[in-house]
Amino acid sequence: MWSEPEGARPGQRSCDGRAPILSTHMLTKQFGSLRAVDGLDMEVCRGDVFGFLGPNGAGKTTVIRLVLGLIHPTAGYAELAGHRVPGELQGALRHVGGFVDDPTFYPLMSARRNLRLLGSMTGPVSEERIDEVLEIVALRDRADDKVGGFSHGMKQRLGIAQALLHSPDLIVLDEPTSGLDPRGMKDVRELIRDLGAAGTTVFLSSHLLHEVEQVCTRAVIINKGRVVVQGPVSELRPQNDAVKVLTGDQGRAADVLRGQFGDGGVKEDEEYLVVTADQEAVPEMVRRLVEDGVDVRAVVPAREQGLEDFFLELTGTDGTSEQSHGRPRRGIARLLSRGRR
């Protein structure tokens, strides 16, 4: 049975004056003895391309199902465009489009006919709007082809077209590049970037670290159903003063550096040594290494390690990366703004 947490109330926790389009408040889901979502608090601001990041099994898809009203929470609630879920689901869903897992279509129907049929289930949709969303996702020239002959990447883009049909305030995409080849991954990522640049708020669930870095403006990292950290992607970096050092003799370098910074100030990270030191200590560190006959090949500030290192540091898991072409889509801002009229 769902229950609202005591004292829970909406609040602008991270939007800096911008209106939140989606927020969760102590959102919790229990499956028997498993707590898949555990008191989740997060906020998606209007205009964000928001990364929902976590290792496989972190509870991401469960959260999306809760937000879309596909399952009921054990406790807490979500708020979507001012409507509480559960409780005001019908009003909330008028503001959202997207898909959970892979989008599904009728394989013997054309892309256009699929959009016409599926779009009519939630309200009237014009042929002009169908043409517009097909243009946005670069499928206009395949509009009358049967979807059964589409590649997985084309079906993902058609799913985004379906999500855009009624010009929602928020697009929710659950692992939209999953199972795609590098070309398909790049196509979808470019499309998401274009949507964000055109002002569409996108909620992107992903376990791919560099995907979030490439396309998102803000992100939350969750693990075991809990928020670990959230904020601008540019700030999701290790905050300690440290540098990574690569030399021609890492064993000897470690001895020299431990003499300067102590045993606890030097750690190994694959082929690098990680030294706890601020930037002012770096010149002296390099001088000591050179004086001791150690060739210094690289010194990298820890904050440039990126989101992957931060993710691993916070969750203690291995963040899987995949490598990710497509033609650019022109006029997306114009097409999207026309759809909102």
Short mmCIF file of C-alpha atoms in Angstrom, two decimals:
data_model
loop_
_atom_site.label_atom_id
_atom_site.label_comp_id
_atom_site.label_asym_id
_atom_site.label_seq_id
_atom_site.Cartn_x
_atom_site.Cartn_y
_atom_site.Cartn_z
CA MET A 1 0.00 0.00 0.00
CA TRP A 2 1.25 3.46 -0.90
CA SER A 3 1.83 5.99 1.88
CA GLU A 4 3.01 9.58 1.72
CA PRO A 5 6.04 10.34 3.88
CA GLU A 6 5.49 12.65 6.83
CA GLY A 7 6.53 16.20 6.15
CA ALA A 8 7.25 15.49 2.48
CA ARG A 9 6.65 18.49 0.30
CA PRO A 10 7.86 19.79 -3.05
CA GLY A 11 10.89 22.04 -2.96
CA GLN A 12 13.32 23.67 -5.35
CA ARG A 13 16.37 21.78 -4.17
CA SER A 14 18.64 22.23 -7.17
CA CYS A 15 16.98 24.16 -10.00
CA ASP A 16 18.35 27.58 -9.02
CA GLY A 17 15.10 29.39 -9.69
CA ARG A 18 14.09 27.34 -12.71
CA ALA A 19 10.86 25.41 -12.42
CA PRO A 20 11.25 21.67 -11.80
CA ILE A 21 9.39 19.53 -14.33
CA LEU A 22 9.95 16.29 -12.40
CA SER A 23 10.81 15.62 -8.78
CA THR A 24 10.66 12.62 -6.47
CA HIS A 25 10.10 12.79 -2.74
CA MET A 26 11.28 9.91 -0.53
CA LEU A 27 10.20 7.60 -3.35
CA THR A 28 10.42 3.98 -2.20
CA LYS A 29 9.58 0.61 -3.74
CA GLN A 30 9.78 -2.71 -1.94
CA PHE A 31 9.55 -6.09 -3.71
CA GLY A 32 9.30 -8.63 -0.91
CA SER A 33 12.60 -8.43 0.95
CA LEU A 34 14.23 -6.34 -1.80
CA ARG A 35 14.11 -2.56 -1.51
CA ALA A 36 14.66 -1.58 -5.15
CA VAL A 37 14.15 2.16 -4.57
CA ASP A 38 15.03 3.58 -1.18
CA GLY A 39 13.86 7.10 -0.25
CA LEU A 40 14.84 8.63 -3.59
CA ASP A 41 14.91 12.44 -3.80
CA MET A 42 15.86 14.03 -7.10
CA GLU A 43 14.84 16.98 -9.24
CA VAL A 44 14.80 17.52 -13.01
CA CYS A 45 14.67 21.16 -14.09
CA ARG A 46 12.92 22.47 -17.18
CA GLY A 47 15.39 22.62 -20.05
CA ASP A 48 17.68 19.91 -18.65
CA VAL A 49 19.11 17.05 -20.58
CA PHE A 50 19.15 15.06 -17.38
CA GLY A 51 21.28 11.96 -16.96
CA PHE A 52 19.88 9.23 -14.72
CA LEU A 53 23.00 7.22 -14.11
CA GLY A 54 23.74 4.06 -12.19
CA PRO A 55 25.13 0.57 -12.58
CA ASN A 56 22.90 -2.22 -13.87
CA GLY A 57 20.54 -3.21 -11.07
CA ALA A 58 20.69 0.19 -9.37
CA GLY A 59 16.90 0.67 -9.67
CA LYS A 60 16.76 3.02 -12.65
CA THR A 61 14.00 1.27 -14.60
CA THR A 62 11.96 0.78 -11.42
CA VAL A 63 12.11 4.52 -10.78
CA ILE A 64 10.92 5.24 -14.32
CA ARG A 65 8.02 2.82 -13.93
CA LEU A 66 7.08 4.55 -10.68
CA VAL A 67 7.23 8.01 -12.27
CA LEU A 68 5.07 6.88 -15.21
CA GLY A 69 2.54 5.19 -12.92
CA LEU A 70 3.22 1.71 -14.28
CA ILE A 71 3.75 0.46 -10.72
CA HIS A 72 2.81 1.96 -7.36
CA PRO A 73 5.35 3.07 -4.77
CA THR A 74 5.55 1.55 -1.32
CA ALA A 75 6.07 5.06 0.04
CA GLY A 76 6.73 8.56 -1.22
CA TYR A 77 5.63 10.10 -4.49
CA ALA A 78 6.75 11.73 -7.70
CA GLU A 79 5.60 15.09 -9.01
CA LEU A 80 5.39 15.67 -12.75
CA ALA A 81 4.49 19.12 -14.08
CA GLY A 82 2.70 19.89 -10.82
CA HIS A 83 0.75 16.60 -10.70
CA ARG A 84 1.41 13.97 -8.05
CA VAL A 85 2.00 10.35 -9.01
CA PRO A 86 0.21 8.33 -7.83
CA GLY A 87 -3.00 10.26 -7.32
CA GLU A 88 -3.04 12.57 -10.35
CA LEU A 89 -1.64 10.20 -12.95
CA GLN A 90 -3.91 11.18 -15.82
CA GLY A 91 -2.99 14.85 -15.51
CA ALA A 92 0.70 14.00 -15.16
CA LEU A 93 0.87 11.80 -18.24
CA ARG A 94 -0.41 14.62 -20.46
CA HIS A 95 2.99 16.24 -19.97
CA VAL A 96 5.30 13.30 -20.69
CA GLY A 97 6.33 11.12 -23.62
CA GLY A 98 8.86 8.35 -23.89
CA PHE A 99 9.40 4.63 -23.49
CA VAL A 100 10.59 2.06 -20.98
CA ASP A 101 12.87 -0.66 -22.31
CA ASP A 102 12.57 -0.93 -26.12
CA PRO A 103 9.71 0.80 -27.98
CA THR A 104 7.33 -1.63 -29.69
CA PHE A 105 5.54 -1.22 -33.02
CA TYR A 106 3.39 -3.16 -35.45
CA PRO A 107 5.99 -4.66 -37.82
CA LEU A 108 3.66 -5.01 -40.84
CA MET A 109 2.62 -1.35 -40.68
CA SER A 110 4.59 1.60 -42.01
CA ALA A 111 6.29 4.08 -39.69
CA ARG A 112 3.66 6.69 -40.57
CA ARG A 113 0.75 4.32 -39.88
CA ASN A 114 2.27 3.22 -36.58
CA LEU A 115 2.57 6.83 -35.45
CA ARG A 116 -0.95 7.60 -36.63
CA LEU A 117 -2.42 4.66 -34.73
CA LEU A 118 -0.35 4.89 -31.55
CA GLY A 119 -0.63 8.66 -31.40
CA SER A 120 -4.43 8.57 -31.67
CA MET A 121 -4.59 6.49 -28.47
CA THR A 122 -3.70 9.55 -26.40
CA GLY A 123 -5.29 12.30 -28.48
CA PRO A 124 -5.71 13.65 -31.99
CA VAL A 125 -2.58 13.95 -34.09
CA SER A 126 -2.31 15.60 -37.50
CA GLU A 127 -0.53 14.25 -40.58
CA GLU A 128 1.55 17.42 -40.53
CA ARG A 129 2.78 16.66 -37.01
CA ILE A 130 3.62 13.07 -38.01
CA ASP A 131 5.74 14.42 -40.85
CA GLU A 132 7.42 16.88 -38.46
CA VAL A 133 8.48 14.28 -35.90
CA LEU A 134 9.69 11.92 -38.63
CA GLU A 135 11.80 14.79 -39.94
CA ILE A 136 13.19 15.45 -36.45
CA VAL A 137 14.42 11.86 -36.10
CA ALA A 138 15.65 11.68 -39.71
CA LEU A 139 13.10 9.04 -40.82
CA ARG A 140 11.00 11.16 -43.21
CA ASP A 141 12.34 9.26 -46.22
CA ARG A 142 11.35 5.92 -44.60
CA ALA A 143 7.90 7.05 -43.48
CA ASP A 144 6.00 4.61 -45.70
CA ASP A 145 8.29 1.61 -45.19
CA LYS A 146 7.20 -1.27 -42.95
CA VAL A 147 8.75 -1.06 -39.49
CA GLY A 148 9.55 -4.80 -39.58
CA GLY A 149 12.41 -3.97 -41.94
CA PHE A 150 13.88 -1.26 -39.69
CA SER A 151 17.16 -1.67 -37.84
CA HIS A 152 17.17 -1.52 -34.05
CA GLY A 153 18.55 2.02 -34.18
CA MET A 154 15.79 3.15 -36.55
CA LYS A 155 13.18 1.70 -34.18
CA GLN A 156 14.76 3.61 -31.30
CA ARG A 157 14.52 6.84 -33.30
CA LEU A 158 10.94 6.03 -34.25
CA GLY A 159 10.24 5.55 -30.54
CA ILE A 160 11.54 9.06 -29.91
CA ALA A 161 9.31 10.33 -32.74
CA GLN A 162 6.31 8.72 -31.06
CA ALA A 163 7.30 10.33 -27.74
CA LEU A 164 7.39 13.75 -29.44
CA LEU A 165 4.01 13.47 -31.18
CA HIS A 166 1.99 15.43 -28.62
CA SER A 167 4.78 17.95 -27.84
CA PRO A 168 5.26 16.85 -24.20
CA ASP A 169 7.07 18.92 -21.61
CA LEU A 170 9.32 15.97 -20.77
CA ILE A 171 10.78 13.09 -22.80
CA VAL A 172 11.75 9.97 -20.81
CA LEU A 173 14.22 7.62 -22.51
CA ASP A 174 15.26 4.36 -20.85
CA GLU A 175 18.65 3.17 -22.18
CA PRO A 176 17.89 4.40 -25.73
CA THR A 177 21.28 3.30 -27.11
CA SER A 178 21.18 -0.19 -25.61
CA GLY A 179 21.97 -2.85 -28.19
CA LEU A 180 22.92 -0.37 -30.92
CA ASP A 181 26.03 -0.52 -33.04
CA PRO A 182 28.41 2.50 -32.89
CA ARG A 183 26.63 4.24 -35.80
CA GLY A 184 23.21 3.84 -34.20
CA MET A 185 24.52 5.01 -30.83
CA LYS A 186 25.94 8.16 -32.35
CA ASP A 187 22.70 8.84 -34.25
CA VAL A 188 20.61 8.63 -31.09
CA ARG A 189 23.04 10.70 -29.03
CA GLU A 190 23.14 13.43 -31.65
CA LEU A 191 19.35 13.43 -31.69
CA ILE A 192 19.20 13.81 -27.90
CA ARG A 193 21.70 16.68 -28.03
CA ASP A 194 19.62 18.35 -30.74
CA LEU A 195 16.43 17.97 -28.69
CA GLY A 196 18.11 19.57 -25.68
CA ALA A 197 19.49 22.41 -27.77
CA ALA A 198 15.96 23.03 -29.07
CA GLY A 199 14.65 23.38 -25.51
CA THR A 200 13.10 19.95 -24.92
CA THR A 201 13.59 18.55 -21.41
CA VAL A 202 15.05 15.05 -21.70
CA PHE A 203 15.34 12.45 -18.93
CA LEU A 204 17.98 9.97 -20.09
CA SER A 205 18.46 6.76 -18.12
CA SER A 206 21.81 5.18 -18.85
CA HIS A 207 24.60 3.10 -17.35
CA LEU A 208 27.07 4.43 -19.95
CA LEU A 209 29.26 7.03 -18.29
CA HIS A 210 30.66 8.76 -21.34
CA GLU A 211 27.16 8.90 -22.86
CA VAL A 212 25.99 11.06 -19.97
CA GLU A 213 29.12 13.23 -20.22
CA GLN A 214 28.55 13.75 -23.94
CA VAL A 215 24.87 14.71 -23.96
CA CYS A 216 23.65 15.73 -20.47
CA THR A 217 23.69 19.06 -18.65
CA ARG A 218 22.77 17.72 -15.21
CA ALA A 219 22.76 14.23 -13.75
CA VAL A 220 22.06 12.10 -10.73
CA ILE A 221 24.03 8.99 -9.83
CA ILE A 222 22.07 6.32 -7.96
CA ASN A 223 23.18 3.05 -6.45
CA LYS A 224 21.01 0.43 -4.73
CA GLY A 225 17.98 2.66 -5.17
CA ARG A 226 19.50 5.66 -3.42
CA VAL A 227 20.83 8.98 -4.66
CA VAL A 228 24.59 9.13 -4.33
CA VAL A 229 25.08 12.59 -5.82
CA GLN A 230 23.32 14.96 -8.22
CA GLY A 231 24.19 18.22 -9.92
CA PRO A 232 25.65 19.71 -13.12
CA VAL A 233 27.62 17.13 -15.10
CA SER A 234 30.55 19.57 -15.24
CA GLU A 235 30.81 19.37 -11.44
CA LEU A 236 30.59 15.58 -11.12
CA ARG A 237 34.29 15.10 -10.66
CA PRO A 238 36.54 13.93 -7.83
CA GLN A 239 36.82 16.92 -5.52
CA ASN A 240 40.08 16.02 -3.76
CA ASP A 241 43.35 17.70 -4.65
CA ALA A 242 45.24 14.94 -6.40
CA VAL A 243 47.22 14.24 -9.53
CA LYS A 244 47.89 11.10 -11.55
CA VAL A 245 51.54 10.52 -12.44
CA LEU A 246 53.03 8.32 -15.16
CA THR A 247 56.79 7.79 -15.31
CA GLY A 248 59.36 5.52 -16.90
CA ASP A 249 59.90 3.71 -13.57
CA GLN A 250 56.76 3.63 -11.45
CA GLY A 251 58.35 1.61 -8.63
CA ARG A 252 61.15 4.07 -8.16
CA ALA A 253 58.78 7.00 -8.59
CA ALA A 254 56.54 5.62 -5.83
CA ASP A 255 59.48 5.52 -3.42
CA VAL A 256 60.42 9.12 -4.23
CA LEU A 257 56.87 10.39 -3.91
CA ARG A 258 56.21 8.55 -0.64
CA GLY A 259 59.30 10.27 0.73
CA GLN A 260 57.67 13.60 -0.11
CA PHE A 261 53.99 12.92 0.62
CA GLY A 262 54.01 9.94 2.98
CA ASP A 263 52.78 6.39 2.43
CA GLY A 264 49.12 7.44 2.58
CA GLY A 265 49.61 10.17 -0.03
CA VAL A 266 50.49 7.81 -2.89
CA LYS A 267 48.24 5.10 -4.34
CA GLU A 268 48.31 2.96 -7.46
CA ASP A 269 45.61 3.22 -10.15
CA GLU A 270 46.32 0.83 -13.04
CA GLU A 271 49.46 2.22 -14.72
CA TYR A 272 49.29 5.55 -12.83
CA LEU A 273 50.31 6.68 -9.38
CA VAL A 274 47.70 8.88 -7.71
CA VAL A 275 49.31 11.48 -5.46
CA THR A 276 47.32 13.52 -2.95
CA ALA A 277 48.78 16.96 -3.63
CA ASP A 278 47.57 20.39 -4.64
CA GLN A 279 48.74 22.12 -7.80
CA GLU A 280 51.36 24.16 -5.97
CA ALA A 281 53.21 20.98 -4.95
CA VAL A 282 53.45 19.63 -8.50
CA PRO A 283 56.59 21.54 -9.66
CA GLU A 284 58.56 20.36 -6.61
CA MET A 285 57.27 16.82 -7.11
CA VAL A 286 58.46 16.80 -10.73
CA ARG A 287 61.84 18.27 -9.77
CA ARG A 288 62.44 15.55 -7.19
CA LEU A 289 61.55 12.81 -9.66
CA VAL A 290 63.89 14.23 -12.33
CA GLU A 291 66.72 14.71 -9.82
CA ASP A 292 66.35 11.06 -8.89
CA GLY A 293 66.67 10.02 -12.53
CA VAL A 294 62.97 9.20 -13.07
CA ASP A 295 61.53 10.17 -16.46
CA VAL A 296 58.18 11.97 -16.00
CA ARG A 297 55.81 11.16 -18.88
CA ALA A 298 52.49 12.60 -17.67
CA VAL A 299 50.95 14.52 -14.79
CA VAL A 300 47.14 14.64 -14.95
CA PRO A 301 44.95 16.65 -12.52
CA ALA A 302 42.52 14.29 -10.79
CA ARG A 303 39.56 16.47 -11.70
CA GLU A 304 40.27 15.68 -15.35
CA GLN A 305 39.76 11.98 -14.67
CA GLY A 306 36.11 12.53 -15.55
CA LEU A 307 32.78 11.10 -14.57
CA GLU A 308 33.92 7.47 -14.82
CA ASP A 309 36.43 7.80 -11.98
CA PHE A 310 33.85 9.65 -9.88
CA PHE A 311 31.24 6.99 -10.61
CA LEU A 312 33.59 4.19 -9.57
CA GLU A 313 34.67 6.09 -6.47
CA LEU A 314 31.06 6.62 -5.35
CA THR A 315 29.49 3.28 -6.27
CA GLY A 316 32.40 0.86 -6.10
CA THR A 317 31.26 -0.66 -9.40
CA ASP A 318 32.67 -1.02 -12.87
CA GLY A 319 31.04 1.52 -15.18
CA THR A 320 30.76 -0.09 -18.57
CA SER A 321 31.64 2.11 -21.51
CA GLU A 322 30.88 1.43 -25.12
CA GLN A 323 32.19 3.16 -28.19
CA SER A 324 29.78 5.07 -30.21
CA HIS A 325 27.43 8.73 -37.02
CA GLY A 326 24.50 9.83 -38.53
CA ARG A 327 23.57 12.80 -40.59
CA PRO A 328 22.78 16.05 -38.79
CA ARG A 329 19.14 17.01 -38.49
CA ARG A 330 18.53 20.61 -39.47
CA GLY A 331 15.75 22.80 -38.25
CA ILE A 332 14.89 20.79 -35.13
CA ALA A 333 14.28 23.92 -33.05
CA ARG A 334 11.88 25.18 -35.72
CA LEU A 335 10.01 21.88 -35.93
CA LEU A 336 9.73 21.46 -32.17
CA SER A 337 8.52 25.00 -31.60
CA ARG A 338 5.91 24.50 -34.34
CA GLY A 339 4.67 21.39 -32.56
CA ARG A 340 4.19 23.32 -29.31
CA ARG A 341 1.83 25.86 -30.84
#
